[in-house]
XYZ file of C-alpha atoms in Angstrom:
468
model
C -183.079 -209.307 46.021
C -180.398 -206.644 45.820
C -180.619 -203.570 43.704
C -177.755 -203.858 41.123
C -178.225 -200.660 39.336
C -178.851 -197.282 41.363
C -182.396 -195.827 40.572
C -184.076 -198.999 39.193
C -186.095 -199.412 42.404
C -187.218 -195.781 42.567
C -186.990 -194.854 38.960
C -184.849 -191.930 39.996
C -181.608 -191.210 37.829
C -179.345 -191.312 40.731
C -175.999 -191.676 38.706
C -177.006 -188.145 37.308
C -178.482 -186.680 40.363
C -175.411 -187.365 42.797
C -172.621 -185.728 40.660
C -174.997 -182.685 40.105
C -175.575 -182.362 43.811
C -171.763 -182.578 44.542
C -170.905 -180.189 41.834
C -173.626 -177.812 43.274
C -171.892 -177.957 46.489
C -168.367 -177.463 45.209
C -168.551 -175.327 42.062
C -168.876 -171.992 43.903
C -165.790 -172.652 46.083
C -163.959 -173.945 42.968
C -164.934 -170.916 40.705
C -163.889 -168.624 43.341
C -160.382 -170.410 43.434
C -160.072 -170.458 39.562
C -160.856 -166.651 39.554
C -158.456 -165.925 42.173
C -155.726 -168.098 40.592
C -156.035 -166.119 37.265
C -155.499 -162.911 39.081
C -152.585 -164.205 41.067
C -150.891 -165.537 37.978
C -151.539 -162.209 36.016
C -150.019 -160.482 39.144
C -147.005 -162.789 39.340
C -146.282 -162.144 35.638
C -146.722 -158.433 35.930
C -144.274 -158.424 38.983
C -141.678 -160.295 36.976
C -142.055 -157.953 33.953
C -141.517 -155.152 36.408
C -138.430 -156.755 37.913
C -136.942 -157.456 34.490
C -137.454 -153.760 33.415
C -136.061 -152.420 36.711
C -133.047 -154.598 36.135
C -132.692 -153.471 32.609
C -132.697 -149.878 33.663
C -130.297 -150.556 36.353
C -127.965 -152.037 33.927
C -128.007 -148.842 31.629
C -127.815 -146.454 34.653
C -124.409 -148.423 35.922
C -122.634 -146.464 32.924
C -123.179 -143.175 34.455
C -121.570 -144.462 37.788
C -118.469 -145.622 35.877
C -115.644 -142.942 36.200
C -114.363 -143.695 32.719
C -117.532 -142.489 31.169
C -116.672 -138.920 32.103
C -113.288 -138.934 30.462
C -114.121 -136.481 27.652
C -110.661 -136.229 26.298
C -109.202 -138.650 23.655
C -105.282 -138.682 23.735
C -103.563 -140.277 20.828
C -100.209 -141.295 19.813
C -99.270 -141.825 16.082
C -96.837 -144.671 17.327
C -97.496 -146.439 20.572
C -94.192 -148.408 20.350
C -92.422 -144.956 20.734
C -94.652 -143.426 23.173
C -97.989 -143.790 24.801
C -100.277 -140.570 25.596
C -102.924 -140.182 28.016
C -104.935 -136.941 29.198
C -107.214 -135.928 32.086
C -110.647 -134.144 31.361
C -108.997 -130.564 32.063
C -106.190 -131.097 29.266
C -106.610 -128.588 26.571
C -106.979 -129.884 23.095
C -103.849 -129.661 20.860
C -101.407 -131.560 18.889
C -97.516 -131.663 19.425
C -94.514 -133.429 17.884
C -92.449 -135.623 19.870
C -88.809 -136.741 19.260
C -86.926 -139.066 21.809
C -83.167 -139.193 21.740
C -82.708 -141.472 24.695
C -84.618 -142.975 27.415
C -84.176 -142.628 31.308
C -82.580 -145.548 32.940
C -81.473 -146.965 36.231
C -77.984 -147.902 36.872
C -76.581 -151.510 36.846
C -73.351 -152.560 38.363
C -71.455 -155.701 38.238
C -68.614 -156.458 40.925
C -65.172 -157.465 39.773
C -63.900 -159.391 42.867
C -64.641 -162.675 44.648
C -66.678 -162.408 47.689
C -64.540 -162.752 51.042
C -66.455 -163.704 54.101
C -66.581 -160.383 55.984
C -68.388 -158.798 58.934
C -69.439 -155.139 58.997
C -72.025 -152.954 56.932
C -72.853 -152.303 53.328
C -74.637 -148.995 52.896
C -76.473 -148.290 49.752
C -77.579 -144.575 48.800
C -79.089 -142.475 45.973
C -80.895 -139.222 45.694
C -83.980 -140.747 47.373
C -82.363 -141.879 50.461
C -80.310 -144.846 51.968
C -80.210 -148.228 53.650
C -77.752 -150.283 55.415
C -77.096 -154.033 55.755
C -75.357 -155.430 58.700
C -73.288 -158.653 57.841
C -72.483 -161.088 60.624
C -72.052 -164.878 61.259
C -75.807 -165.261 60.619
C -75.792 -164.027 57.122
C -72.365 -163.711 55.669
C -71.084 -167.139 54.988
C -71.877 -167.208 51.286
C -72.379 -164.810 48.404
C -75.954 -166.020 48.351
C -76.449 -164.810 52.021
C -75.179 -161.735 51.238
C -77.628 -161.251 48.351
C -80.532 -162.369 50.351
C -79.642 -159.941 53.095
C -79.715 -156.811 50.676
C -82.992 -157.890 49.087
C -84.694 -158.611 52.315
C -83.671 -155.447 54.134
C -86.790 -153.779 55.446
C -85.641 -150.110 54.498
C -84.240 -151.228 51.006
C -84.553 -148.203 48.666
C -85.123 -150.373 45.724
C -81.603 -151.751 45.242
C -81.944 -155.452 43.700
C -78.928 -157.880 44.223
C -78.390 -160.815 41.981
C -75.516 -163.235 41.218
C -73.843 -163.505 37.789
C -71.431 -166.295 37.201
C -68.542 -165.320 35.048
C -66.019 -167.984 33.917
C -66.690 -169.812 37.025
C -66.508 -167.064 39.423
C -69.637 -165.561 41.315
C -70.114 -161.870 41.258
C -72.766 -159.774 42.940
C -74.826 -157.439 40.473
C -76.668 -154.285 41.980
C -79.512 -153.093 40.086
C -81.171 -149.696 41.166
C -84.870 -149.279 40.978
C -85.189 -145.635 40.255
C -84.317 -144.042 36.875
C -82.567 -140.589 36.312
C -78.888 -139.513 36.511
C -79.427 -138.237 40.130
C -80.127 -141.741 41.345
C -76.556 -142.989 40.587
C -75.709 -145.365 43.543
C -73.236 -144.785 46.158
C -72.123 -147.908 48.169
C -69.880 -147.780 51.245
C -68.521 -150.917 52.930
C -67.384 -150.810 56.441
C -65.513 -153.894 57.600
C -64.847 -155.033 61.121
C -63.367 -158.417 59.477
C -62.492 -159.426 56.038
C -63.100 -156.844 53.055
C -66.170 -155.069 52.259
C -64.336 -152.204 50.877
C -64.199 -153.802 47.599
C -67.961 -152.922 47.221
C -67.361 -149.249 47.543
C -68.580 -147.008 44.556
C -68.574 -143.277 44.588
C -67.020 -143.700 48.028
C -63.537 -143.412 49.495
C -61.154 -144.128 46.449
C -63.555 -145.926 44.278
C -64.375 -143.010 42.097
C -65.940 -144.019 38.685
C -64.183 -143.041 35.616
C -65.959 -141.667 32.422
C -67.863 -144.824 31.661
C -68.931 -145.244 35.101
C -66.446 -148.178 35.840
C -64.212 -148.593 38.834
C -61.113 -150.338 38.022
C -60.981 -153.904 39.669
C -64.068 -153.072 41.755
C -67.168 -152.529 39.222
C -68.182 -152.769 35.646
C -70.849 -150.348 34.912
C -73.404 -152.108 32.469
C -76.348 -149.525 32.601
C -76.088 -145.766 33.346
C -78.133 -143.915 35.676
C -79.455 -141.376 32.994
C -82.319 -138.910 32.223
C -84.488 -139.273 29.414
C -83.664 -136.739 26.583
C -86.401 -135.801 24.394
C -88.135 -132.617 22.629
C -91.691 -131.708 22.330
C -92.379 -129.199 19.400
C -88.666 -128.922 19.105
C -87.970 -127.885 22.781
C -85.335 -130.098 24.181
C -85.903 -131.400 27.672
C -84.756 -133.956 30.094
C -86.627 -136.007 32.839
C -85.307 -138.537 35.440
C -88.228 -140.951 34.488
C -89.956 -142.255 31.370
C -93.420 -141.153 32.652
C -93.579 -137.224 31.947
C -96.481 -135.397 33.479
C -95.349 -131.953 33.736
C -94.721 -130.820 30.090
C -98.273 -130.848 28.723
C -100.645 -129.798 31.522
C -103.055 -132.589 32.909
C -101.536 -135.106 30.312
C -98.891 -137.955 30.636
C -96.339 -138.920 28.008
C -94.843 -142.383 28.588
C -91.508 -142.970 26.519
C -90.853 -146.283 25.070
C -88.164 -146.072 22.503
C -85.889 -143.519 20.825
C -86.919 -142.045 17.363
C -84.004 -139.726 16.561
C -85.011 -137.739 13.310
C -88.353 -139.424 13.184
C -90.710 -137.338 15.293
C -94.094 -138.912 16.099
C -97.367 -136.708 16.643
C -99.196 -136.749 20.119
C -102.572 -135.177 20.276
C -105.572 -134.393 22.662
C -109.195 -133.871 21.370
C -112.370 -133.304 23.134
C -114.794 -136.196 23.093
C -118.304 -135.790 24.786
C -119.930 -138.790 22.820
C -119.364 -141.207 25.513
C -121.250 -139.506 28.212
C -123.906 -138.336 25.823
C -124.468 -142.037 24.676
C -124.799 -143.038 28.307
C -127.209 -140.161 29.126
C -129.348 -141.087 25.951
C -129.172 -144.747 26.933
C -130.561 -144.119 30.596
C -133.424 -141.898 29.273
C -134.423 -144.755 26.987
C -134.229 -147.100 29.674
C -136.220 -145.013 32.053
C -138.913 -144.423 29.386
C -139.250 -148.187 28.624
C -139.672 -148.652 32.586
C -142.365 -145.669 32.696
C -144.275 -147.391 29.689
C -144.500 -150.708 31.408
C -145.360 -148.947 34.605
C -148.229 -146.860 32.899
C -149.575 -150.152 31.043
C -149.702 -152.012 34.429
C -151.544 -149.230 36.269
C -153.722 -147.899 33.494
C -157.606 -148.053 33.513
C -159.743 -147.801 30.350
C -163.129 -146.258 31.005
C -164.679 -147.124 27.766
C -163.811 -151.103 28.206
C -163.928 -150.780 32.069
C -160.710 -152.898 32.296
C -157.701 -152.156 34.516
C -154.125 -152.855 34.306
C -152.993 -155.871 36.467
C -151.232 -153.510 38.972
C -153.777 -150.462 39.176
C -153.534 -149.194 42.787
C -150.694 -151.461 43.683
C -148.584 -149.743 46.468
C -145.237 -151.531 45.309
C -145.302 -150.039 41.668
C -146.659 -146.756 42.894
C -143.813 -146.594 45.548
C -140.972 -147.368 42.946
C -142.220 -144.897 40.341
C -142.425 -142.195 43.061
C -139.137 -142.935 44.470
C -137.115 -143.039 41.142
C -139.160 -139.848 40.006
C -138.365 -138.059 42.965
C -134.571 -138.930 42.778
C -134.396 -137.853 39.154
C -136.226 -134.426 39.594
C -134.506 -133.239 42.901
C -131.522 -131.079 42.786
C -128.097 -131.703 44.112
C -125.957 -129.618 46.434
C -123.174 -127.830 44.208
C -122.678 -124.252 45.067
C -119.868 -123.863 42.433
C -122.306 -124.625 39.557
C -125.751 -124.005 37.993
C -126.001 -127.773 36.693
C -127.585 -129.156 39.909
C -130.507 -131.076 38.181
C -131.557 -132.872 35.163
C -133.841 -129.850 33.896
C -130.688 -127.504 34.091
C -128.938 -129.601 31.418
C -131.908 -130.045 29.160
C -133.599 -133.338 30.557
C -137.476 -132.629 31.280
C -140.398 -134.755 32.276
C -143.290 -135.194 29.723
C -147.001 -135.392 30.547
C -146.944 -139.185 30.629
C -143.891 -139.263 33.038
C -141.150 -140.075 30.454
C -138.050 -138.160 29.933
C -137.139 -136.048 26.897
C -133.701 -134.491 25.966
C -132.912 -131.092 24.559
C -129.505 -132.027 22.820
C -128.481 -128.566 22.459
C -128.937 -127.730 26.222
C -126.723 -130.571 27.015
C -124.155 -129.735 24.624
C -124.016 -126.166 26.102
C -123.734 -127.784 29.765
C -120.907 -130.045 28.734
C -118.949 -127.250 26.934
C -119.483 -124.797 29.973
C -118.924 -127.165 32.901
C -118.063 -130.523 31.911
C -117.009 -131.557 35.528
C -120.170 -130.285 37.218
C -122.455 -132.589 34.843
C -120.199 -135.374 35.699
C -120.797 -134.590 39.593
C -124.607 -134.436 38.720
C -124.633 -137.811 38.021
C -121.506 -139.561 39.563
C -121.189 -137.910 42.982
C -120.991 -141.031 45.241
C -123.174 -139.193 48.078
C -125.690 -137.415 45.900
C -125.322 -138.164 42.412
C -128.268 -139.093 40.573
C -126.987 -142.254 39.077
C -125.894 -143.348 42.804
C -129.299 -142.507 44.307
C -131.457 -144.079 41.556
C -129.141 -147.134 41.893
C -129.623 -147.468 45.616
C -133.249 -147.339 45.275
C -133.142 -150.067 42.585
C -130.891 -152.229 44.549
C -133.168 -152.289 47.364
C -135.944 -153.638 45.238
C -133.815 -156.087 43.172
C -131.552 -157.572 45.467
C -131.827 -161.148 46.480
C -134.582 -161.431 49.349
C -135.144 -157.839 48.587
C -138.748 -156.381 48.226
C -139.691 -157.956 44.825
C -138.458 -161.241 45.688
C -140.529 -161.035 48.841
C -143.604 -159.926 46.860
C -142.937 -162.943 44.471
C -142.722 -165.349 47.281
C -146.050 -164.078 48.634
C -147.857 -164.439 45.561
C -146.423 -168.031 45.287
C -147.479 -168.949 48.549
C -150.984 -167.845 47.749
C -150.924 -169.949 44.692
C -149.787 -172.932 46.626
C -152.649 -172.359 49.118
C -155.002 -172.376 46.342
C -153.881 -175.865 45.298
C -153.973 -177.008 48.737
C -157.717 -175.743 49.034
C -158.531 -177.523 45.834
C -157.243 -180.800 47.231
C -159.265 -180.364 50.527
C -162.410 -179.488 48.242
C -161.741 -182.620 46.315
C -161.585 -184.698 49.351
C -164.862 -183.248 50.843
C -166.460 -183.865 47.498
C -165.387 -187.414 47.274
C -166.847 -188.008 50.817
C -170.070 -186.248 49.971
C -170.523 -188.346 46.809
C -169.893 -191.476 48.830
C -172.454 -190.434 51.388
C -175.209 -189.586 48.816
C -174.752 -192.619 46.764
C -175.107 -194.720 50.166
C -178.243 -192.652 51.232
C -179.767 -192.949 47.673
C -179.019 -196.363 47.267
C -180.791 -197.194 50.691
C -183.886 -195.064 49.480
C -184.086 -196.830 46.112
C -183.774 -200.291 47.959
C -186.530 -199.257 50.216
C -188.891 -197.915 47.434
C -188.154 -201.219 45.487
C -189.208 -203.036 48.505
C -192.514 -201.069 49.103
C -193.373 -201.581 45.256
C -192.888 -205.220 45.520
C -194.905 -205.471 48.674
C -197.674 -203.503 47.093
C -197.718 -205.564 43.933
C -198.237 -208.541 46.211
C -201.083 -207.257 48.401
C -202.961 -206.246 45.072
C -202.460 -209.684 43.574
C -203.647 -211.314 46.710
C -206.698 -209.137 47.151
C -207.560 -209.675 43.277
C -207.631 -213.526 44.061
C -210.145 -213.427 46.974
C -213.734 -214.815 46.242
C -216.336 -212.225 45.607
C -213.764 -209.499 45.340
C -214.422 -207.452 42.108
C -211.897 -204.768 41.007
C -213.478 -201.459 40.678
C -212.887 -199.750 37.361
C -213.236 -196.429 36.551
C -215.935 -195.486 34.016
């Protein structure tokens, strides 16, 4: 008769014994994997925190690479519809009154005669140069052809030709690009057939009258004129509406006239932008250092260590950034060649602290050298530190490689657990088979023993001996 419940034949609790034996076999390896997994998960989180802190620091650092950060002059116009105003870092602080009588303008001429199919050349000239257009059978059949030939000339000095339909008659319109009285156009037509002389202006007999018109040839609808304006009551003229030679290192852009109603343009110093950026970078670096210190710390009392204590990655990052921040740059024209020289020093815990007074002095004494210290594109501190950070943070960079390595190790742990589970299942099946076979054998031996005892007891003259 087969045994239906393991252990009945032998009296051994096989159902408890087999799992205990399997557990004893697999538990050390599983415990080792669990401990390794906890450490790897902690390392993965620490590396993610490090990457986030580095990215945040890089973001704050970017402001010191931006050229606009170093514009320490604020230029202002009391009425931007009349004139706008801008200033470079070397512009002196000051305030000025501005009155505009008229703006600089470019000449515009409307022809007064119908186009006659002609061959020859049209030459256009102003103070800046000249160009010629050759008209022949390939480009002279229509007024549109002539327009296109002028506009498409490779050496065109900035003359635009358009067509205006006046009472059913098509007229060429010539508009100069450059403003200013000296840029009045001279147009000369030379014909081999037809009549290109009708386009003469300031040439031959086609001399403009006081209004800029040439009877039967041209109507001048916009004059080539200089801007007329005054700054602090001093009258001036300019060929353009963009004026950069009146106030040193500053540009006035004229937009409209304001006769009798002068506006105010002014330049003031403004170091707040760069100071705010420097403070932001210091705060970002100190946050990064605080994280690094925490991740690499060791508490002797509790005997607990930071997750990345002794880690070569974090130690290398800290060392490279610290060296970039503390090294001097080459600048023989200035004493401001290091962070320490402008009041930024390192404390005992590795963080940075700022002496605002020293920074203010440096900005007042040599603003451009302070800008060079951070923004020089070959040795500036902001560029050097950003290059270090980019090496670690870029896609498939050092930190991504470290993260991939940790994830691969975690995957290997999962695969090893699966292998242990498979081996444990096979071991369990084998043990159950062996113990069940033993249990059946013991049951059979017990049954045989009971039969022999019963048979012996029934033999005549056999008396069972009892212990007294």
